[in-house]
Coordinates of C-alpha atoms (C1' of nucleotides) in Angstrom, one line a residue:
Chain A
X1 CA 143.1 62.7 -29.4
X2 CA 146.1 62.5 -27.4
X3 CA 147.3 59.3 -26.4
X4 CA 148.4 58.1 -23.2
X5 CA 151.8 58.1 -21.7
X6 CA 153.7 56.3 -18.7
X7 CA 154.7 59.8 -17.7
X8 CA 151.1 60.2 -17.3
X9 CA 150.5 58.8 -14.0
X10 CA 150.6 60.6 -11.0
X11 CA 153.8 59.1 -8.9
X12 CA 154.2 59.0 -5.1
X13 CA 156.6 62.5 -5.0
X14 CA 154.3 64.4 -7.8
X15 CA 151.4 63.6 -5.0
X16 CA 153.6 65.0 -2.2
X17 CA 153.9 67.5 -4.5
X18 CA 150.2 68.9 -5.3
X19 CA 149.7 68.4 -1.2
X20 CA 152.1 70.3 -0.3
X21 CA 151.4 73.4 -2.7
X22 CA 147.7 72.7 -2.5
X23 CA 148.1 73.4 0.9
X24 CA 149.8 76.8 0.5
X25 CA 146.8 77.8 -1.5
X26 CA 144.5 76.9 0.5
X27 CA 144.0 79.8 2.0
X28 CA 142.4 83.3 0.5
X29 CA 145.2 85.2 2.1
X30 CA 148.0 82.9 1.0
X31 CA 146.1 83.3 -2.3
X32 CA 146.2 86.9 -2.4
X33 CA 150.1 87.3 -0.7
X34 CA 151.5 85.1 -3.3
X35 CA 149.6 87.2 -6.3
X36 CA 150.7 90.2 -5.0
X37 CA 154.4 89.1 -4.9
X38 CA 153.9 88.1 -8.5
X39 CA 152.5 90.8 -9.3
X40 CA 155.2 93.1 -8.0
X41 CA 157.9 90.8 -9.2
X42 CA 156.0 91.4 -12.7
X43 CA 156.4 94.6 -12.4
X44 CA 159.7 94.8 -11.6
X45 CA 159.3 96.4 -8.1
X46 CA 161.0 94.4 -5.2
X47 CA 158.7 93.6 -1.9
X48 CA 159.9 93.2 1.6
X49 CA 158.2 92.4 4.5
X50 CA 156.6 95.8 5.1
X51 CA 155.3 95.9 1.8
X52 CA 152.8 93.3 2.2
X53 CA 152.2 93.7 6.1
X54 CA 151.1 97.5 4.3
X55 CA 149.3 95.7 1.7
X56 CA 146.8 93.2 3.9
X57 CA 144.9 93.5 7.3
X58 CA 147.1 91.2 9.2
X59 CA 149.6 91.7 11.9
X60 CA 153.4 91.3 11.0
X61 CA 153.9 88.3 12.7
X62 CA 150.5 86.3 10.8
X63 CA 152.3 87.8 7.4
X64 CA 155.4 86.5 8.3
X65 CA 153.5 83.2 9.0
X66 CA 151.6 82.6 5.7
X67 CA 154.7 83.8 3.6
X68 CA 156.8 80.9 5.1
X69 CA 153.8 78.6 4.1
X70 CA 154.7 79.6 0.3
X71 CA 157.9 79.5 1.0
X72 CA 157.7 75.9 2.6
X73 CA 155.7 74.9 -0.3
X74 CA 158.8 76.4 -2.8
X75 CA 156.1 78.5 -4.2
X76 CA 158.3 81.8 -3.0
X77 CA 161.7 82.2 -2.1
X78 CA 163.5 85.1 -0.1
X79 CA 166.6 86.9 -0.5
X80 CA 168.0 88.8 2.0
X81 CA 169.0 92.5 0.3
X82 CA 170.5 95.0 2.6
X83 CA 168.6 95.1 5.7
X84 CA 165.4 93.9 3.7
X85 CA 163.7 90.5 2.9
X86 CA 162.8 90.2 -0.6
X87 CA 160.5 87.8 -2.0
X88 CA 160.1 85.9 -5.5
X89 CA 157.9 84.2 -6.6
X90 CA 159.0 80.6 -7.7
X91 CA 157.2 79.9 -11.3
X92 CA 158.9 76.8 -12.0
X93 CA 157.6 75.3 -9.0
X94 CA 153.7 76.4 -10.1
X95 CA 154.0 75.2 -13.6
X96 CA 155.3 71.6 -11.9
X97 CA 152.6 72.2 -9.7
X98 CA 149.9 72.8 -12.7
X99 CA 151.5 69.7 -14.6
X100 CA 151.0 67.3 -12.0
X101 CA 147.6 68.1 -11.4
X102 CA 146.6 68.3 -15.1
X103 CA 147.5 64.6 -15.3
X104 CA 144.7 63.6 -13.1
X105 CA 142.4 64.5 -16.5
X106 CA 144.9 63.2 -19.1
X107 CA 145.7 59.0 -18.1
Chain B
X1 CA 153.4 86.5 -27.1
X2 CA 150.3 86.4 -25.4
X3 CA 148.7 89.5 -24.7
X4 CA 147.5 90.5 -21.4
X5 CA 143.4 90.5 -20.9
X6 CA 140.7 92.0 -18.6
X7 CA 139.8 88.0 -18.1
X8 CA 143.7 87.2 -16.7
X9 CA 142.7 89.0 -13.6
X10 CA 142.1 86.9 -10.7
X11 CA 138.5 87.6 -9.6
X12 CA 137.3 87.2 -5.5
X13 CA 134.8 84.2 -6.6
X14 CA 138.1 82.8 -8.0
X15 CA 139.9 82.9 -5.5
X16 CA 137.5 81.0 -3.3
X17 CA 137.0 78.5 -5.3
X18 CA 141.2 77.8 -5.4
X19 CA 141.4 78.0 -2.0
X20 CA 138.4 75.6 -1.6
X21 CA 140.0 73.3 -4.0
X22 CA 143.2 73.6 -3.0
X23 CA 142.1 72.3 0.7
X24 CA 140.2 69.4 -0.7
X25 CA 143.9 68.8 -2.4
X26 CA 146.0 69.4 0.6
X27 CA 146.1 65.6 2.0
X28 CA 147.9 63.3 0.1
X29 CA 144.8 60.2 0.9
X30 CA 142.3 63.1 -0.7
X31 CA 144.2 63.2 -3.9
X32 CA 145.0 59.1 -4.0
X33 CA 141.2 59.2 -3.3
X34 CA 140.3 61.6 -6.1
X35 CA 142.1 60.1 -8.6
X36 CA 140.9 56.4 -7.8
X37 CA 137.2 57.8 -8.2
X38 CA 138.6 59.5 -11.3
X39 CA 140.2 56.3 -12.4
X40 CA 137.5 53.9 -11.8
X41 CA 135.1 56.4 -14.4
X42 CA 137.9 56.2 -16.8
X43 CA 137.4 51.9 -16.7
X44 CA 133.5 52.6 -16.5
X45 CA 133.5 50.4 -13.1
X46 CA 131.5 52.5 -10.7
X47 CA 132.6 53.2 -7.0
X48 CA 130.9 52.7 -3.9
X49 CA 132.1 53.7 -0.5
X50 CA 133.0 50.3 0.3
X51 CA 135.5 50.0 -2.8
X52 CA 137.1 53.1 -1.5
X53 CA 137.3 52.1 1.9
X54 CA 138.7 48.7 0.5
X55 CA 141.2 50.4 -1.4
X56 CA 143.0 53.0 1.7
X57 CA 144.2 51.6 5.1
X58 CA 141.8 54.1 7.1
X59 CA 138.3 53.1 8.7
X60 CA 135.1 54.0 7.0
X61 CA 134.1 57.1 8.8
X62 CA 137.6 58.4 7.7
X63 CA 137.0 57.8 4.3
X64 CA 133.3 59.3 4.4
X65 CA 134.7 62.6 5.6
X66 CA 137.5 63.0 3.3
X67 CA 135.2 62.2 0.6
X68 CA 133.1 64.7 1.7
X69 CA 135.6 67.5 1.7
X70 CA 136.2 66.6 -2.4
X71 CA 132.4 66.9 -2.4
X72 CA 132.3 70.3 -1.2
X73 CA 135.2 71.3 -3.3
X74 CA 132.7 70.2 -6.2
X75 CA 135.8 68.0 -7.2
X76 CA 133.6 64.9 -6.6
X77 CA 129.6 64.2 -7.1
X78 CA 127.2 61.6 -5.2
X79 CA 124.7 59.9 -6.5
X80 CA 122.7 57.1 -4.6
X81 CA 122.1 54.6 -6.5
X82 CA 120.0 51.3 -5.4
X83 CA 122.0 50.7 -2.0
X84 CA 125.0 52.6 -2.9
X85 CA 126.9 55.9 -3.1
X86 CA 128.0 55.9 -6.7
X87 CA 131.0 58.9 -6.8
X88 CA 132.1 60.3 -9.8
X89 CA 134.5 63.0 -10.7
X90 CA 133.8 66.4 -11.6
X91 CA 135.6 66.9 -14.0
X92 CA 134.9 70.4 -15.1
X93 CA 135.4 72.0 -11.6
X94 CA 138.8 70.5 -12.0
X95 CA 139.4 72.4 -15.3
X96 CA 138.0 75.6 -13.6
X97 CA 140.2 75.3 -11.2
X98 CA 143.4 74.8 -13.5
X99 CA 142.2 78.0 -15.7
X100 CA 141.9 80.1 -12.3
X101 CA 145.2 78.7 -11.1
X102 CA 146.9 79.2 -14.2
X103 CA 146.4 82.9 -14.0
X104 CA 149.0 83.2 -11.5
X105 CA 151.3 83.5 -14.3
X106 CA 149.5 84.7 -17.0
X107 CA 149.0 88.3 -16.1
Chain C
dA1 C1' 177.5 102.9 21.4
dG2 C1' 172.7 103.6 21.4
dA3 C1' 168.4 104.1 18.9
dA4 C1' 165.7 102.6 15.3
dT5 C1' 164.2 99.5 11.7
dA6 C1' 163.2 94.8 9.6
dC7 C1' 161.5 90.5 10.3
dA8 C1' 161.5 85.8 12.1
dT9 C1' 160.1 83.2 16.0
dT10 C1' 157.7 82.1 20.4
dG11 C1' 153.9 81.5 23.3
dC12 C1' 149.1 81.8 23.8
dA13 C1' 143.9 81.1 22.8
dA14 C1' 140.4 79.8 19.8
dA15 C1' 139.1 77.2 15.9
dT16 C1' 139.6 73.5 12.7
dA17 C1' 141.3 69.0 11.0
dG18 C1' 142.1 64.1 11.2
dA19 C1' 141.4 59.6 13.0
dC20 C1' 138.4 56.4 15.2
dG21 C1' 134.5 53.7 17.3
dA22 C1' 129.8 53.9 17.9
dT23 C1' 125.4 55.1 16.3
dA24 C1' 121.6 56.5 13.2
dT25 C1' 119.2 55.8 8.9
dA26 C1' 118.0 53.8 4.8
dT27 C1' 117.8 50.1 1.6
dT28 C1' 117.9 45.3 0.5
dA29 C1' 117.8 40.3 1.5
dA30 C1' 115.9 36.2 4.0
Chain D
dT1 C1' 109.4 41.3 9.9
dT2 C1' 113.8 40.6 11.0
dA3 C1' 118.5 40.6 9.7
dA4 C1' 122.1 42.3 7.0
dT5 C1' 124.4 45.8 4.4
dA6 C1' 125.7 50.6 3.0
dT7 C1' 127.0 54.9 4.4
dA8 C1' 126.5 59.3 6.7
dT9 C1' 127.0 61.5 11.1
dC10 C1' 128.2 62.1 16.1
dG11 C1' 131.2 62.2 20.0
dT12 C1' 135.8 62.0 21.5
dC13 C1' 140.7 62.7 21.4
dT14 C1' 144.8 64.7 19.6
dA15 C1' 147.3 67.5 16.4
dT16 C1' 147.4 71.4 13.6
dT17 C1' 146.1 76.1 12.0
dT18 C1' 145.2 80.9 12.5
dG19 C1' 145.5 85.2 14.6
dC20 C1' 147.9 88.2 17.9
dA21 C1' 151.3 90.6 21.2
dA22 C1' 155.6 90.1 22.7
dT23 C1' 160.3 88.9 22.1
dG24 C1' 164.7 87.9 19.9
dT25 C1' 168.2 88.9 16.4
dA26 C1' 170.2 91.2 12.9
dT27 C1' 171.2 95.3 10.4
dT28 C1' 171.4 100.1 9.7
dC29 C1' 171.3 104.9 11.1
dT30 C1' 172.8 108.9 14.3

DNA sequence: AGAATACATTGCAAATAGACGATATATTAA
DNA sequence: TTAATATATCGTCTATTTGCAATGTATTCT
């Protein structure tokens, strides 16, 4: 039994929070994008642009589009590397992200 | 150390239900609404439309289709009862959906 | 310097979302 | 039976999203 704490309760910012990253997500592509940049990331092989315009059926400029959605959200972040943009995946900002919305079935 | 299993793998149906979840999450008035319903369970008070409405500056329609987009997400159930819509939180699509989102950085 | 590559951004069309007042439907109260 | 209440849905308006081709802006290669 786990008793309840003041930290508990969803604040104003945490709520801004789950919006904003709930509404990366919600999309299958998004989805997909940001799992494959993990995944890559994982594996310790950079991506760039081309990488995932390669990987999905979806013009460069609607790639481009989406990955600034996750990157809006602060669920990826780019570095630029060479003539390349690379993408990370932000973890941190997913387990915050995770937290907050776990609260809603802990207070 | 947690070792990597078949199950870690992010499945199609999976990702449909994150992205349906995630855009019944994506407006800050959705999750204030979601976690009022989820509240009010906690205290054992039930909740009608009319306490919801009562509760957020927006009309009634308003508040009946943002309802219903939790409802689709599964996130929130209807039952009539006498008169009333009684809503009450799902809470295990809520779980499904942290397990499926938690994957992100489990494999 | 000029051509090629990488990628963000713009402008457009179609679709969807968000807010509301009004209406339809069902249930309950008088 | 009529009136009132509860709530879902429709129609409208505006704003945002999604997809694309085209364009702009660096950077790199020849």
């Amino acid at each position: 039994m786990r008793l309840r704490k003041e930290s508990d309760d969803l604040q104003e910012e945490e709520i801004l929070l789950i919006a904003r990253v709930s509404d990366a997500l919600a999309h299958p592509v998004r989805i997909k994008i940001y799992r494959y940049i993990m995944t890559c990331n994982r594996e310790r092989t950079t991506v760039c642009n081309k990488d995932v315009v390669n990987a999905f059926p979806y013009s460069q400029a609607t790639i481009s589009q989406h990955i600034k959605k996750l990157v809006t959200a602060g669920l990826v972040e780019v570095k630029k590397e060479e003539k390349f943009s690379k993408y990370y995946a932000n973890i941190g900002v997913l387990m915050k992200y995770l937290d907050a919305t776990k609260k809603f079935n802990s207070n």
